């Protein structure tokens, strides 16, 4: 049996969820343009959305044979729906992007640079020690935050893998179901073997 191309399905679901993601300020374009503070707020929003994926609309998908190929399209009626795709996989992808952007903008490197500057520029030993202590405290907080984000990223990757496997299973089942319903000749003529 052949495989459906997942890229058109991703494009289809991205288009379906685009208005919702835009309202939440979670489109790729919005996330990549956000400051560190805005990214922290987006992380909170995406976490809340991930906790409640059932509160979002579901993309009902059907398979349509056109020009000898099987294509995925938004179902024209509930009766035509072969499977449903929720927003959760997209939210998990957006969370990954947010975490990557936060990591990229994190000021750890700045703290290191400030520490070097204080060491070389501040002549008063008491003031230098105080400033270095403050910078070390900030560096420790940043490292703790980084470790927490790395743990979240690892958990998120595992969730994404599970969702991808679930979606691939649903697509394969739908293809098999279509072949059973329409017969092997219909599957072969639709571009699947």
PDB file of N, CA and C in Angstrom, residues 6-7 17 49 57 84 92-93 99 122 130 138 154 174 188 193:
ATOM      1  N   UNK A   6       2.502  13.474   3.839  1.00  0.00           N
ATOM      2  CA  UNK A   6       2.067  14.185   5.037  1.00  0.00           C
ATOM      3  C   UNK A   6       2.199  15.695   4.898  1.00  0.00           C
ATOM      4  N   UNK A   7       3.050  16.184   4.001  1.00  0.00           N
ATOM      5  CA  UNK A   7       3.217  17.632   3.846  1.00  0.00           C
ATOM      6  C   UNK A   7       1.906  18.321   3.468  1.00  0.00           C
ATOM      7  N   UNK A  17      -6.053  25.808  11.135  1.00  0.00           N
ATOM      8  CA  UNK A  17      -5.870  26.361  12.478  1.00  0.00           C
ATOM      9  C   UNK A  17      -5.277  27.771  12.482  1.00  0.00           C
ATOM     10  N   UNK A  49      -3.205  26.243  26.334  1.00  0.00           N
ATOM     11  CA  UNK A  49      -3.900  25.636  25.185  1.00  0.00           C
ATOM     12  C   UNK A  49      -3.634  24.130  25.116  1.00  0.00           C
ATOM     13  N   UNK A  57     -11.485  23.964  17.702  1.00  0.00           N
ATOM     14  CA  UNK A  57     -12.146  23.212  16.637  1.00  0.00           C
ATOM     15  C   UNK A  57     -11.252  22.075  16.133  1.00  0.00           C
ATOM     16  N   UNK A  84     -10.267  12.818  12.083  1.00  0.00           N
ATOM     17  CA  UNK A  84     -10.193  14.169  12.608  1.00  0.00           C
ATOM     18  C   UNK A  84      -8.775  14.460  13.069  1.00  0.00           C
ATOM     19  N   UNK A  92       2.031  21.713  20.009  1.00  0.00           N
ATOM     20  CA  UNK A  92       3.299  21.155  20.479  1.00  0.00           C
ATOM     21  C   UNK A  92       4.464  21.665  19.622  1.00  0.00           C
ATOM     22  N   UNK A  93       4.238  21.785  18.318  1.00  0.00           N
ATOM     23  CA  UNK A  93       5.271  22.357  17.446  1.00  0.00           C
ATOM     24  C   UNK A  93       5.542  23.815  17.804  1.00  0.00           C
ATOM     25  N   UNK A  99      10.258  27.604  22.826  1.00  0.00           N
ATOM     26  CA  UNK A  99      11.378  27.224  23.684  1.00  0.00           C
ATOM     27  C   UNK A  99      12.718  27.452  22.989  1.00  0.00           C
ATOM     28  N   UNK A 122      36.116  47.341  37.201  1.00  0.00           N
ATOM     29  CA  UNK A 122      35.794  47.881  38.525  1.00  0.00           C
ATOM     30  C   UNK A 122      37.020  47.720  39.431  1.00  0.00           C
ATOM     31  N   UNK A 130      30.700  42.602  45.133  1.00  0.00           N
ATOM     32  CA  UNK A 130      29.233  42.697  45.194  1.00  0.00           C
ATOM     33  C   UNK A 130      28.617  42.484  43.801  1.00  0.00           C
ATOM     34  N   UNK A 138      22.446  35.710  39.133  1.00  0.00           N
ATOM     35  CA  UNK A 138      21.672  35.742  37.889  1.00  0.00           C
ATOM     36  C   UNK A 138      22.069  34.583  36.963  1.00  0.00           C
ATOM     37  N   UNK A 154      12.549  18.171  26.023  1.00  0.00           N
ATOM     38  CA  UNK A 154      12.650  16.717  25.882  1.00  0.00           C
ATOM     39  C   UNK A 154      11.271  16.070  26.027  1.00  0.00           C
ATOM     40  N   UNK A 174      -7.042   4.762   7.702  1.00  0.00           N
ATOM     41  CA  UNK A 174      -8.000   5.336   6.762  1.00  0.00           C
ATOM     42  C   UNK A 174      -7.738   4.833   5.350  1.00  0.00           C
ATOM     43  N   UNK A 188      -5.639   0.861  -6.348  1.00  0.00           N
ATOM     44  CA  UNK A 188      -4.572   0.928  -7.337  1.00  0.00           C
ATOM     45  C   UNK A 188      -4.845   2.079  -8.308  1.00  0.00           C
ATOM     46  N   UNK A 193      -1.079   1.244  -3.807  1.00  0.00           N
ATOM     47  CA  UNK A 193      -0.939  -0.165  -4.107  1.00  0.00           C
ATOM     48  C   UNK A 193      -0.915  -0.955  -2.840  1.00  0.00           C
TER      49      UNK A 193
END
